[in-house]
PDB file of C-alpha atoms in Angstrom:
ATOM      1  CA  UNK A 220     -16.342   0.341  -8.914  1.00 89.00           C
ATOM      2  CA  UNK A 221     -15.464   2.601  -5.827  1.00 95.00           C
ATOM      3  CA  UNK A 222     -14.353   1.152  -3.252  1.00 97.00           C
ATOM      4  CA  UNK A 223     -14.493   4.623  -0.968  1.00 97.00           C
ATOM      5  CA  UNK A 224     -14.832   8.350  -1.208  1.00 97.00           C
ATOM      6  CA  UNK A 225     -11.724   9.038  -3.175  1.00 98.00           C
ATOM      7  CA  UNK A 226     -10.262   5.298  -4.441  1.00 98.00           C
ATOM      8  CA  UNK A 227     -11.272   2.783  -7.385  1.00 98.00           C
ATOM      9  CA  UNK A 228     -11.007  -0.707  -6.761  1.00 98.00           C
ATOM     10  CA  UNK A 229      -9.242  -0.296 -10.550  1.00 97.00           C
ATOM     11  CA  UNK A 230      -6.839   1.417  -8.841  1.00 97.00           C
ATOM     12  CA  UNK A 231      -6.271  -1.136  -6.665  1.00 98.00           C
ATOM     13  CA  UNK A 232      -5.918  -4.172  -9.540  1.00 98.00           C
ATOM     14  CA  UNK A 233      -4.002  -2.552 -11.951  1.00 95.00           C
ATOM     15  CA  UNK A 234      -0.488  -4.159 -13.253  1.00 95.00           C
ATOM     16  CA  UNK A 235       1.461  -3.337 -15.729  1.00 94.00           C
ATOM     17  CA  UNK A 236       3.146  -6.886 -15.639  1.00 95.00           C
ATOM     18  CA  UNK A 237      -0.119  -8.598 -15.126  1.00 96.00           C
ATOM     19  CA  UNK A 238      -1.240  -6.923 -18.346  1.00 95.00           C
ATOM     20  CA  UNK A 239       2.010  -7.836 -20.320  1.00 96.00           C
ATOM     21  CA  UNK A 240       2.004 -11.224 -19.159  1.00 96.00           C
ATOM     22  CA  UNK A 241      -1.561 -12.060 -19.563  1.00 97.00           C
ATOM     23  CA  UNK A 242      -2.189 -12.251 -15.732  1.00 97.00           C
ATOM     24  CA  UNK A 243      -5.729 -12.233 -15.197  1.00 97.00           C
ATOM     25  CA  UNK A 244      -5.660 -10.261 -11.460  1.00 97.00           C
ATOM     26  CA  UNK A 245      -9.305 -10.552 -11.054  1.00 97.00           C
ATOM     27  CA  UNK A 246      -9.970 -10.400  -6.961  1.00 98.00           C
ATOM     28  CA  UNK A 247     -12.550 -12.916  -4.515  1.00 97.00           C
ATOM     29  CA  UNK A 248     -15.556 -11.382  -3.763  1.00 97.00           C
ATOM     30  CA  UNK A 249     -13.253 -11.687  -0.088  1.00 97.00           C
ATOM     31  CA  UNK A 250     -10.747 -10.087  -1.310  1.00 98.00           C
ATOM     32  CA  UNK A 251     -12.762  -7.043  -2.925  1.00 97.00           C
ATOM     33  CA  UNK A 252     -14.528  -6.735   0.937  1.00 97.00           C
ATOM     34  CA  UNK A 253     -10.577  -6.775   2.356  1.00 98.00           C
ATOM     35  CA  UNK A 254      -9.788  -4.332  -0.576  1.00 98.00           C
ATOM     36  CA  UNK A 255     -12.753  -1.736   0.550  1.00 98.00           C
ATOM     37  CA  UNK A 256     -11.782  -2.221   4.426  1.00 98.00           C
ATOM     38  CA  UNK A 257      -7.887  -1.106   2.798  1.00 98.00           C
ATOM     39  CA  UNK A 258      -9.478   1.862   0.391  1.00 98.00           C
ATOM     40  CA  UNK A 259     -10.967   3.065   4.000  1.00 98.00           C
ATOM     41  CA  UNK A 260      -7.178   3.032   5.104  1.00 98.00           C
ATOM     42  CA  UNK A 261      -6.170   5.365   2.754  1.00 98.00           C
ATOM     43  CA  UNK A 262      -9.212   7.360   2.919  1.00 98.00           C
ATOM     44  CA  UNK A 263      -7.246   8.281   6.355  1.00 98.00           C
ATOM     45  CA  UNK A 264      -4.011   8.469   5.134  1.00 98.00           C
ATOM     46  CA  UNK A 265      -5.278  10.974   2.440  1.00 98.00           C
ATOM     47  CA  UNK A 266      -6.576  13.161   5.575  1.00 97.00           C
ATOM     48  CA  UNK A 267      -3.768  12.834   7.630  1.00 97.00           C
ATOM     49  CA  UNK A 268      -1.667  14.059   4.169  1.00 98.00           C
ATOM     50  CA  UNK A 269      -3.858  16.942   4.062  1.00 97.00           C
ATOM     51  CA  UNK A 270      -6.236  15.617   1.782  1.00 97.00           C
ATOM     52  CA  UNK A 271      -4.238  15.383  -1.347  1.00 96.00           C
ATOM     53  CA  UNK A 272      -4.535  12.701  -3.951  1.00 96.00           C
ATOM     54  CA  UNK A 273      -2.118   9.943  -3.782  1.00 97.00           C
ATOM     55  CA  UNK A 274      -1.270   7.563  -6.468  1.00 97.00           C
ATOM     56  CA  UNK A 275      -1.169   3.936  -5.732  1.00 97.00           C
ATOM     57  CA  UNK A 276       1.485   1.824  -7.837  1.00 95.00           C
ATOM     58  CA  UNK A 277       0.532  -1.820  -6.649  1.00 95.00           C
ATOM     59  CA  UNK A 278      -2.213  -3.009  -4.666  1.00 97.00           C
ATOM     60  CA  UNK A 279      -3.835  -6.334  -4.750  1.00 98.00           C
ATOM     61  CA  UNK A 280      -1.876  -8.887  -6.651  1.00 98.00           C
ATOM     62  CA  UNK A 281      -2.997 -12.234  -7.121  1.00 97.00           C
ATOM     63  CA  UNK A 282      -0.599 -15.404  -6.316  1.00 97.00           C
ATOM     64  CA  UNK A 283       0.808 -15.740  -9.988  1.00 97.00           C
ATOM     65  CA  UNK A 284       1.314 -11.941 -10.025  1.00 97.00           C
ATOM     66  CA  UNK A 285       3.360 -11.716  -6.556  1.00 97.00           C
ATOM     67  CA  UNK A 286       4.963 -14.342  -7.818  1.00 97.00           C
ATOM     68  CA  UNK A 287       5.929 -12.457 -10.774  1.00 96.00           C
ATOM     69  CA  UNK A 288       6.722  -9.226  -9.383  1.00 95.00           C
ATOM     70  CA  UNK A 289       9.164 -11.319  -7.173  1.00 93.00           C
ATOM     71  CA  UNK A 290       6.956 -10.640  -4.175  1.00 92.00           C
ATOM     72  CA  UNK A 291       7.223 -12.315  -0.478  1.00 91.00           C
ATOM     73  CA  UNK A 292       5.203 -15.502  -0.572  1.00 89.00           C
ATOM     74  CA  UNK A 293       2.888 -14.202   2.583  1.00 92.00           C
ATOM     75  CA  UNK A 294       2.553 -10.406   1.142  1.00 96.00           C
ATOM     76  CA  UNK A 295      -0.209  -8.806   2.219  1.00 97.00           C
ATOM     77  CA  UNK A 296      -0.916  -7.576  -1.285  1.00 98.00           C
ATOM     78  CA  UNK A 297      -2.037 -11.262  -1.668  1.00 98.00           C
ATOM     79  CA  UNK A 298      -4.890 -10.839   0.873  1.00 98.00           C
ATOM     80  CA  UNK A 299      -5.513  -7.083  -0.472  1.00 98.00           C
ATOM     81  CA  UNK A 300      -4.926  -5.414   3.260  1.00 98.00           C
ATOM     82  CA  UNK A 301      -1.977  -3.720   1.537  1.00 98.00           C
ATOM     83  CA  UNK A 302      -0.621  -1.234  -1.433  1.00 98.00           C
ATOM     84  CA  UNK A 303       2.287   0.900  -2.463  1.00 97.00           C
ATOM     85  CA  UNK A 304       2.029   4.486  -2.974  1.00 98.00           C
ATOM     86  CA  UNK A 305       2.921   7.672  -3.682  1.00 98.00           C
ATOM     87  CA  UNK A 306       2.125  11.088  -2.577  1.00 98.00           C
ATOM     88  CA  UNK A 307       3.732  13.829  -4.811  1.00 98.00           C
ATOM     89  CA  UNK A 308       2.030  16.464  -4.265  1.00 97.00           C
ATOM     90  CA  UNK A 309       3.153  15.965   0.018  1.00 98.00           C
ATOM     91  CA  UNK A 310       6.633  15.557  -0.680  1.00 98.00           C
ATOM     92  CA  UNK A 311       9.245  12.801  -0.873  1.00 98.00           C
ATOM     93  CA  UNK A 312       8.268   9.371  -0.409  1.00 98.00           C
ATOM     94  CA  UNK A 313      10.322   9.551   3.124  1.00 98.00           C
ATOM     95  CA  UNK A 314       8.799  13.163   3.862  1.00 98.00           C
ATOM     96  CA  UNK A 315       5.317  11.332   3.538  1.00 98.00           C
ATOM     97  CA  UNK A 316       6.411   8.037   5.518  1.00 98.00           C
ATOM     98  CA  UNK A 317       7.586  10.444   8.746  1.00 97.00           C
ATOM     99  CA  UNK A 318       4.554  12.379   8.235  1.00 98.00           C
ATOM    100  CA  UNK A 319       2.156   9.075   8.863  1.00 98.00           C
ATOM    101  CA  UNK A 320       4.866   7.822  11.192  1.00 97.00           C
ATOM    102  CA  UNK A 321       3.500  10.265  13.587  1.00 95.00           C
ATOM    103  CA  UNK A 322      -0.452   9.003  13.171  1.00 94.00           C
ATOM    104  CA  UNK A 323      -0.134   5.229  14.427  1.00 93.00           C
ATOM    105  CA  UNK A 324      -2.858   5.614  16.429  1.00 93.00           C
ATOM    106  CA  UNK A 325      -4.982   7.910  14.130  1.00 94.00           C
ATOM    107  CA  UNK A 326      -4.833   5.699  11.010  1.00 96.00           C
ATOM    108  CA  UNK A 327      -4.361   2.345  12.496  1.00 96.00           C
ATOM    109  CA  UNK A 328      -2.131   0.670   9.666  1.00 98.00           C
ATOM    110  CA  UNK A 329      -0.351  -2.381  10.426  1.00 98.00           C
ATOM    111  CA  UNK A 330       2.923  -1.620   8.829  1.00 97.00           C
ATOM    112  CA  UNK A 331       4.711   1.222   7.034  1.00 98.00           C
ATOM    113  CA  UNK A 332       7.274   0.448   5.078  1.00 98.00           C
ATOM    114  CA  UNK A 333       9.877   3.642   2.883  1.00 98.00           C
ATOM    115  CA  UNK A 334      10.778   0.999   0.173  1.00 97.00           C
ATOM    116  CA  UNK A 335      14.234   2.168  -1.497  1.00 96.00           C
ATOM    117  CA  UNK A 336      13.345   5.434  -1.130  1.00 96.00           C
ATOM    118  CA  UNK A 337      11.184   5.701  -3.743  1.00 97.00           C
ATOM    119  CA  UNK A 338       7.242   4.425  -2.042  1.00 97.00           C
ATOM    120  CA  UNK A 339       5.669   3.785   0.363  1.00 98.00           C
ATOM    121  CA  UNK A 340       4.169   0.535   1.327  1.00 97.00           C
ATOM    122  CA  UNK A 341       1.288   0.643   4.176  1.00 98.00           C
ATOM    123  CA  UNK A 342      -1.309  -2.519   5.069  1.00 98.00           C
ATOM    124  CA  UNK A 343      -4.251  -2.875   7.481  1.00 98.00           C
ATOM    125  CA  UNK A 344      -5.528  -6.183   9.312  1.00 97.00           C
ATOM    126  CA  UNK A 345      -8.978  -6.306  10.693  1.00 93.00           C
ATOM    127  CA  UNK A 346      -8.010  -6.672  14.363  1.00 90.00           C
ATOM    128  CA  UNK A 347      -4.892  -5.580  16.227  1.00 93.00           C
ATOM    129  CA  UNK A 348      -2.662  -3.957  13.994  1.00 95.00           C
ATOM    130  CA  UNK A 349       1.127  -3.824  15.070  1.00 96.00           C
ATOM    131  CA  UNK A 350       1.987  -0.118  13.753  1.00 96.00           C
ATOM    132  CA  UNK A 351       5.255  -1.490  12.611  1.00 97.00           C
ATOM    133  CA  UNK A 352       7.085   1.554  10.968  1.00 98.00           C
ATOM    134  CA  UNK A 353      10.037  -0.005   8.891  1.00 97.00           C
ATOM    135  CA  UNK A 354      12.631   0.782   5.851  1.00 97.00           C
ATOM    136  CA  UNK A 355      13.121  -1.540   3.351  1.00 96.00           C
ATOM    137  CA  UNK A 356      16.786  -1.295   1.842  1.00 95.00           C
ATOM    138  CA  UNK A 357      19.067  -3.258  -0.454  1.00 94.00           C
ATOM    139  CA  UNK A 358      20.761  -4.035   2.892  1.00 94.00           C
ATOM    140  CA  UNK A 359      17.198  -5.480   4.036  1.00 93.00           C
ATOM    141  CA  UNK A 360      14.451  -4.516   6.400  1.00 94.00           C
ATOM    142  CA  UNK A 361      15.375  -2.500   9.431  1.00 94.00           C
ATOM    143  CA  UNK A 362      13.029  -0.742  12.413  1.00 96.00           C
ATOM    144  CA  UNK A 363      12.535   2.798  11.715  1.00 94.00           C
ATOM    145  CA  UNK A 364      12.737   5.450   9.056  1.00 94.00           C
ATOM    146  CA  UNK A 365      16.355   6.012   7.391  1.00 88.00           C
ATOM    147  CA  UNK A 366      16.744   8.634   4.248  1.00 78.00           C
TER     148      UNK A 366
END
């Protein structure tokens, strides 16, 4: 099922832990309409990338999932406003997290987080977003981008 112009809700469900562990990730018909309102997200990070593909590595993840992935207890992939991603063909994950650094306003996300270095993790809220732009560290979270 497509969720936009260039995303899959598939691409948006699929785990390899949910599939080894028999984790049925199946979303709400709520979540699926908070899913489509995220898939329009990326349809303008995509643009704002230059209109390359980018590959998502989590998105929605159901409570027994997140759990399972050792995700926060109020993650936003729980709601489906949020995924992890990469853009390869851009650059580095960091190169691609200052690039949309620079489109708060244009895109609208709510945060965007360089996780370790190695993805990018955005979400979007219906509503006021904050435009939080973060890094996400074995030291912890901190405001900003750091390589």
């Amino acid at each position: 099922m497509s969720l936009s112009r260039h995303f899959a809700l598939e691409e948006f469900l699929a785990s390899e832990i949910a599939e080894r562990k028999g984790i049925d990730n199946t979303p709400t018909p709520e979540i699926e309409a908070t899913l489509a309102f995220t898939a329009a997200g990326m349809e303008l990070v995509r643009a704002a990338l230059g209109n390359i593909p980018i590959h998502i590595n989590s998105g929605y993840r159901c409570q027994k999932l997140n759990a399972a992935v050792g995700g926060s207890a109020n993650s936003q992939h729980v709601k489906g406003e949020a995924c992890d991603f990469i853009a390869p063909d851009f650059g580095t994950p960091f190169e691609v997290a200052k690039e949309l650094a620079g489109f708060v306003p244009e895109i609208g996300f709510d945060q965007l987080a360089l996780e370790f270095g190695r993805w990018i993790h955005i979400s979007f809220v219906e509503g006021p977003a904050r435009g939080m732009v973060l890094t996400i560290d074995r030291a912890g979270t901190h405001k900003g981008l750091t390589a």
